JSON list of C-alpha atoms in Angstrom, two decimals:
[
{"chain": "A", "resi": 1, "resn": "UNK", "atom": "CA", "xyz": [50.52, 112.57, 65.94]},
{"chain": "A", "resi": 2, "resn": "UNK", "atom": "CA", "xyz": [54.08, 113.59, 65.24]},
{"chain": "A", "resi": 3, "resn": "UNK", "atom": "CA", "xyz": [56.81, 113.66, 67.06]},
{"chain": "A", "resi": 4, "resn": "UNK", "atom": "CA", "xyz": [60.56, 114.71, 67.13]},
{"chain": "A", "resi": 5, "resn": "UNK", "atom": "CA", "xyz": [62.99, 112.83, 69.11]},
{"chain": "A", "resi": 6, "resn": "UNK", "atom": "CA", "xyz": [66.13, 113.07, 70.80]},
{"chain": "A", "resi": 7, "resn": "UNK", "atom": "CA", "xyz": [67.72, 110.38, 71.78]},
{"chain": "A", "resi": 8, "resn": "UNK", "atom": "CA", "xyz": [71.23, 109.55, 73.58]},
{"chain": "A", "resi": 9, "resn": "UNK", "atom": "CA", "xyz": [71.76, 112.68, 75.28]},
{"chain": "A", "resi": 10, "resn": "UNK", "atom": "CA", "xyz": [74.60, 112.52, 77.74]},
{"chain": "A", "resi": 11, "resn": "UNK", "atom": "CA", "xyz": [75.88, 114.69, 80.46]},
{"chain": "A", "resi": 12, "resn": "UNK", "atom": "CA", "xyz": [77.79, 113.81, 84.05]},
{"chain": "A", "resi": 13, "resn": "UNK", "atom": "CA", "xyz": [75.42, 114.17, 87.44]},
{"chain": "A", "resi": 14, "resn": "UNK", "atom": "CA", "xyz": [75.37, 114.13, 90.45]},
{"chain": "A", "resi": 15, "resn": "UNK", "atom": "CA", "xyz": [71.76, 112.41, 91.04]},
{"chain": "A", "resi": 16, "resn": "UNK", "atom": "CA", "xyz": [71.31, 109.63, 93.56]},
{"chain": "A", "resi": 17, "resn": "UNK", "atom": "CA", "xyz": [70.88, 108.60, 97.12]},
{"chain": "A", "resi": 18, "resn": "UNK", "atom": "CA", "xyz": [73.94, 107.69, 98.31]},
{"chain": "A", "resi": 19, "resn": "UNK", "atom": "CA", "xyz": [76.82, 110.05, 99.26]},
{"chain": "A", "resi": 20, "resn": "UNK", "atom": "CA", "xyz": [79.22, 108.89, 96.54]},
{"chain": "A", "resi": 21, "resn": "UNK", "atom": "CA", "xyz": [76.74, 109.31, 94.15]},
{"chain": "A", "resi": 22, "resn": "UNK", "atom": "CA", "xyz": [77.15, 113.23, 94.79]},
{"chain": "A", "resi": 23, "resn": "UNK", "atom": "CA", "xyz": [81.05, 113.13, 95.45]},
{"chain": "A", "resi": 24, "resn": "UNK", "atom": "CA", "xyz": [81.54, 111.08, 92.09]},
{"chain": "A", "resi": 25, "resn": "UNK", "atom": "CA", "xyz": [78.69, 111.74, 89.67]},
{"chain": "A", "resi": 26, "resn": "UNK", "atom": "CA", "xyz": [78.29, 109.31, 86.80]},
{"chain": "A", "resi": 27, "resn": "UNK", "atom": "CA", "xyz": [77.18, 109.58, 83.68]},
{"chain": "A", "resi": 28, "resn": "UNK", "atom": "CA", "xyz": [72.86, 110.00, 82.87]},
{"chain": "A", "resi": 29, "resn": "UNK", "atom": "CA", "xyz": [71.47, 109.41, 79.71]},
{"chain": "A", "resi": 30, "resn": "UNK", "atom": "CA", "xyz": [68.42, 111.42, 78.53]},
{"chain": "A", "resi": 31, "resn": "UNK", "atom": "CA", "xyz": [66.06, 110.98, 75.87]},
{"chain": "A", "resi": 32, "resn": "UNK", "atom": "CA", "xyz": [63.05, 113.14, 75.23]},
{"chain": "A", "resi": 33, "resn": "UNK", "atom": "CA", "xyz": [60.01, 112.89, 72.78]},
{"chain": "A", "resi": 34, "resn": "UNK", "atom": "CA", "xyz": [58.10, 115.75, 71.35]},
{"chain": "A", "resi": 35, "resn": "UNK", "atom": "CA", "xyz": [54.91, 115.52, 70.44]},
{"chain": "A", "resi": 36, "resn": "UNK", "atom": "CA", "xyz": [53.18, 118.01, 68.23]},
{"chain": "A", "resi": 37, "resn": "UNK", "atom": "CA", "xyz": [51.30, 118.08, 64.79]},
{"chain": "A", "resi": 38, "resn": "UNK", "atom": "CA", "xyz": [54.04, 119.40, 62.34]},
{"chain": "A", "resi": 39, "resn": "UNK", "atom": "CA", "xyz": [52.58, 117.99, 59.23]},
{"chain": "A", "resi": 40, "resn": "UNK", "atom": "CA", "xyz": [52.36, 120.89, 56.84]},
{"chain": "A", "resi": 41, "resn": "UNK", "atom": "CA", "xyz": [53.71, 123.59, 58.65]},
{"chain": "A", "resi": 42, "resn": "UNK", "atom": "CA", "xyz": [56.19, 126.44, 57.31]},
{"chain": "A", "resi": 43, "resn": "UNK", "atom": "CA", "xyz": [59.93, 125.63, 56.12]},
{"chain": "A", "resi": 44, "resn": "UNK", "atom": "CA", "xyz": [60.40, 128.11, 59.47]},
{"chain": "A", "resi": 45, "resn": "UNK", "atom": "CA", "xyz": [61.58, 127.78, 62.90]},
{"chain": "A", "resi": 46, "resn": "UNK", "atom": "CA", "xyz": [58.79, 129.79, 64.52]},
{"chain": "A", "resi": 47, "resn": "UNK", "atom": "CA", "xyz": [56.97, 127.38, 63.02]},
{"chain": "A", "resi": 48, "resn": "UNK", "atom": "CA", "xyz": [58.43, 124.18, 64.61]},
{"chain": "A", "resi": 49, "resn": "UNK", "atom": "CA", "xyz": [59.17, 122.92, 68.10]},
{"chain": "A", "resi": 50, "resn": "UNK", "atom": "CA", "xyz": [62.94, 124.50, 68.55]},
{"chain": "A", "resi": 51, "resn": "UNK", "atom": "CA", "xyz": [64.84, 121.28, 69.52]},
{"chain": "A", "resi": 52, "resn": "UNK", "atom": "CA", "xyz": [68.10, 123.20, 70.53]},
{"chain": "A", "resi": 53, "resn": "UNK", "atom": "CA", "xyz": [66.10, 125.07, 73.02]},
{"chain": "A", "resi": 54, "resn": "UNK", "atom": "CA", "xyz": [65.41, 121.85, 74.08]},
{"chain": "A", "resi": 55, "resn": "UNK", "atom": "CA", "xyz": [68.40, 120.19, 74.34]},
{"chain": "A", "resi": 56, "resn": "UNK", "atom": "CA", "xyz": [69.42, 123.45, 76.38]},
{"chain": "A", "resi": 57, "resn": "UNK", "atom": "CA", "xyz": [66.57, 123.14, 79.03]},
{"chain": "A", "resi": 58, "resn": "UNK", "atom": "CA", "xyz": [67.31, 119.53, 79.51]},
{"chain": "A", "resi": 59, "resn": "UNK", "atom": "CA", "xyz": [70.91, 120.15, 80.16]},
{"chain": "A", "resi": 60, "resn": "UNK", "atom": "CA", "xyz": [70.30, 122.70, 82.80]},
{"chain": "A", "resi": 61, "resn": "UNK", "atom": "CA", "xyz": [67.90, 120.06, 84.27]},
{"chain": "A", "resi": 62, "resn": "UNK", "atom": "CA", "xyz": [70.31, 117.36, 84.83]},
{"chain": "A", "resi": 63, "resn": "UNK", "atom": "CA", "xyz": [73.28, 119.17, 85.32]},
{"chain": "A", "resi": 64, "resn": "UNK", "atom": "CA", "xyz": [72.05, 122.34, 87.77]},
{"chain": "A", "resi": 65, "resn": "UNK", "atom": "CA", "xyz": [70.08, 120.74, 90.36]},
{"chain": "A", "resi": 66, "resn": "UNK", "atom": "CA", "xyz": [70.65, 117.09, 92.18]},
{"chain": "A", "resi": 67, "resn": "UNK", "atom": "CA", "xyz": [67.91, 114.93, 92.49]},
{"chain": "A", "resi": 68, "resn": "UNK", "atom": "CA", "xyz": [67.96, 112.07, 94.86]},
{"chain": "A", "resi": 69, "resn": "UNK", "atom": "CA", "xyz": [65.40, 109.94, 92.57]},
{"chain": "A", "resi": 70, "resn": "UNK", "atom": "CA", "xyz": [66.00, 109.69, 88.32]},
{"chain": "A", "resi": 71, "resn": "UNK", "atom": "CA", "xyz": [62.11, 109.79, 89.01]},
{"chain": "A", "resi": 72, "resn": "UNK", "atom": "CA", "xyz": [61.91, 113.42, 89.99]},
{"chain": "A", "resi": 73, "resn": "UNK", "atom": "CA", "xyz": [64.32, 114.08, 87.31]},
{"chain": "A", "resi": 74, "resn": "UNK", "atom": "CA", "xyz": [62.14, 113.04, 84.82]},
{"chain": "A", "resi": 75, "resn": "UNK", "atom": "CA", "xyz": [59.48, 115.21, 85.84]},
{"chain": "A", "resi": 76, "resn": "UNK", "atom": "CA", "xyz": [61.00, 118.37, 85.89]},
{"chain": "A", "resi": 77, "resn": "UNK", "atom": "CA", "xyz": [62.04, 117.60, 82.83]},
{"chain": "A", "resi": 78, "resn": "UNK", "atom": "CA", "xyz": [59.22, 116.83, 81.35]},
{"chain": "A", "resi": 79, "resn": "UNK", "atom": "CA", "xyz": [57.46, 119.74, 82.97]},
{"chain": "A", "resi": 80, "resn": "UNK", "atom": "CA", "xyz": [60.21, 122.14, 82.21]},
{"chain": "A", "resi": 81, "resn": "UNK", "atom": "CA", "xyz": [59.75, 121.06, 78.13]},
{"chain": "A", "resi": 82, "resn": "UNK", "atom": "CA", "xyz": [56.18, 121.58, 77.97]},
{"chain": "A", "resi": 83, "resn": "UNK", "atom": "CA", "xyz": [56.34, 124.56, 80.16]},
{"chain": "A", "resi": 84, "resn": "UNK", "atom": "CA", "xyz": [59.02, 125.81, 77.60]},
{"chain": "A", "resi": 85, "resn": "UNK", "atom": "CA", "xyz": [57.40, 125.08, 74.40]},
{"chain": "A", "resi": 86, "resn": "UNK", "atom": "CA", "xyz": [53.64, 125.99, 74.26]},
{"chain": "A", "resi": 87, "resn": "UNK", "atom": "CA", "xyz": [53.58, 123.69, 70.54]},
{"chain": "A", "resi": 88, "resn": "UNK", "atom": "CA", "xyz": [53.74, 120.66, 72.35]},
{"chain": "A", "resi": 89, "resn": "UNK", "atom": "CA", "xyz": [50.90, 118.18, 72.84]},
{"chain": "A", "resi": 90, "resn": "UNK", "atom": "CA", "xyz": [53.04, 115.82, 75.01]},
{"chain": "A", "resi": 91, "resn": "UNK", "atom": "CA", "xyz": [56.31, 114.78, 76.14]},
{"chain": "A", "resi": 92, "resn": "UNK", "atom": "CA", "xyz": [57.88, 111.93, 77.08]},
{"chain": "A", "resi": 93, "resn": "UNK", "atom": "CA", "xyz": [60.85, 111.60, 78.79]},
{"chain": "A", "resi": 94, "resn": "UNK", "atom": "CA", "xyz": [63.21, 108.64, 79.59]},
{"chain": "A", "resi": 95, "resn": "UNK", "atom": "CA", "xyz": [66.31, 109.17, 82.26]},
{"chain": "A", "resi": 96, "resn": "UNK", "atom": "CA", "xyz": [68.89, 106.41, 82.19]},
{"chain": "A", "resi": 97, "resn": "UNK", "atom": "CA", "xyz": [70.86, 105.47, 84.88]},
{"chain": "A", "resi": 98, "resn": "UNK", "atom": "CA", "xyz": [73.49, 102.91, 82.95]},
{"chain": "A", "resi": 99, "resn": "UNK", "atom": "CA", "xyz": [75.70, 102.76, 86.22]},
{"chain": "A", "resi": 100, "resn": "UNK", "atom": "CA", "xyz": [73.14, 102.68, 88.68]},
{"chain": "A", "resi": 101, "resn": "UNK", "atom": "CA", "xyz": [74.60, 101.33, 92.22]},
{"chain": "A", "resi": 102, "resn": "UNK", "atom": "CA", "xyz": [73.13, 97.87, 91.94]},
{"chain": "A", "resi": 103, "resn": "UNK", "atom": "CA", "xyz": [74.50, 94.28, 92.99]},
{"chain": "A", "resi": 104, "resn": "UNK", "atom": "CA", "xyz": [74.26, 92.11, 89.93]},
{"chain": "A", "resi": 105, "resn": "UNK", "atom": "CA", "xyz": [74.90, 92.83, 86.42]},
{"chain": "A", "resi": 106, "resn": "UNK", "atom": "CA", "xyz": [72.40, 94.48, 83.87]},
{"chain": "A", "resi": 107, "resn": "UNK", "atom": "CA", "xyz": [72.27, 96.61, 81.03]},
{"chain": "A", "resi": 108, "resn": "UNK", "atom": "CA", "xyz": [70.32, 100.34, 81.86]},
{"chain": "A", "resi": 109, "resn": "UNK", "atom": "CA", "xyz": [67.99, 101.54, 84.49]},
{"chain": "A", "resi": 110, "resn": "UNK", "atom": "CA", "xyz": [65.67, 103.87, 83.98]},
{"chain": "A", "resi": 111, "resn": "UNK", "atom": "CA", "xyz": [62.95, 106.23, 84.47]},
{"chain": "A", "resi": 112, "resn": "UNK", "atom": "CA", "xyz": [60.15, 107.15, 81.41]},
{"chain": "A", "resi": 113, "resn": "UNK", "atom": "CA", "xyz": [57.03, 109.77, 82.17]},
{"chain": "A", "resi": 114, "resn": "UNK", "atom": "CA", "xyz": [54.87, 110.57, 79.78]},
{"chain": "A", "resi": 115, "resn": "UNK", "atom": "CA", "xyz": [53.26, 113.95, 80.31]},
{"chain": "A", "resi": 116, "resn": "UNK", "atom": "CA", "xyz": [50.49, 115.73, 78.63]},
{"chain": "A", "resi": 117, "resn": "UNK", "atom": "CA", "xyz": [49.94, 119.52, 78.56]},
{"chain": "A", "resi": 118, "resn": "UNK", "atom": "CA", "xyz": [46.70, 118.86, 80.42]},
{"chain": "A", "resi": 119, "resn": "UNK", "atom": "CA", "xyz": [48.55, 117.24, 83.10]},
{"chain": "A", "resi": 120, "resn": "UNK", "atom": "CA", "xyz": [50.53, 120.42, 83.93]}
]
């Protein structure tokens, strides 16, 4: 199977349990896979899985609505994608959390959901 990816997409949220978590926002990392057999197709967009589209659906995702849990976020977006774009096979979706409100020092937190079209 192929897949497009995109990877490192960044936007400021408002996602998490605690109250300055809403007040403040921080900053959420996205990245999404799409999965869909493009081998041979057209040199056309109709053809393809549009990406932009994509890109546009995840950013009213994680910017329009607040989500307590990066868990539910990556579910709707996930949903939201293959809902979107009937090409798709499958989707997976990671949601970072780089400045997650934990006591100790590490590196990324994060949430990743694979979803199938037969899941939906």
């Amino acid at each position: 199977m192929s897949r497009i990816v995109l990877e490192g997409l960044e936007f400021h949220a408002r996602h998490g349990v605690f109250e300055t978590e809403a007040a403040l926002g921080a900053r959420f990392v996205v990245d999404v896979e799409l999965h869909y057999p493009f081998a041979g197709i057209p040199d056309e967009l109709d053809a393809a899985v549009n990406y932009a589209a994509v890109y546009a659906a995840v950013q009213e995702e994680v910017t329009g609505q607040r989500y307590d849990l990066i868990e539910v976020l990556a579910d709707r977006i996930a949903r939201r994608v293959l809902r979107d774009q009937p090409k798709l096979t499958r989707v997976t979706v990671r949601v970072h959390k780089p400045f997650a409100p934990l006591p100790g020092i590490f590196r990324d937190v994060r949430a990743e959901l694979d979803l199938a079209r037969g899941d939906l």
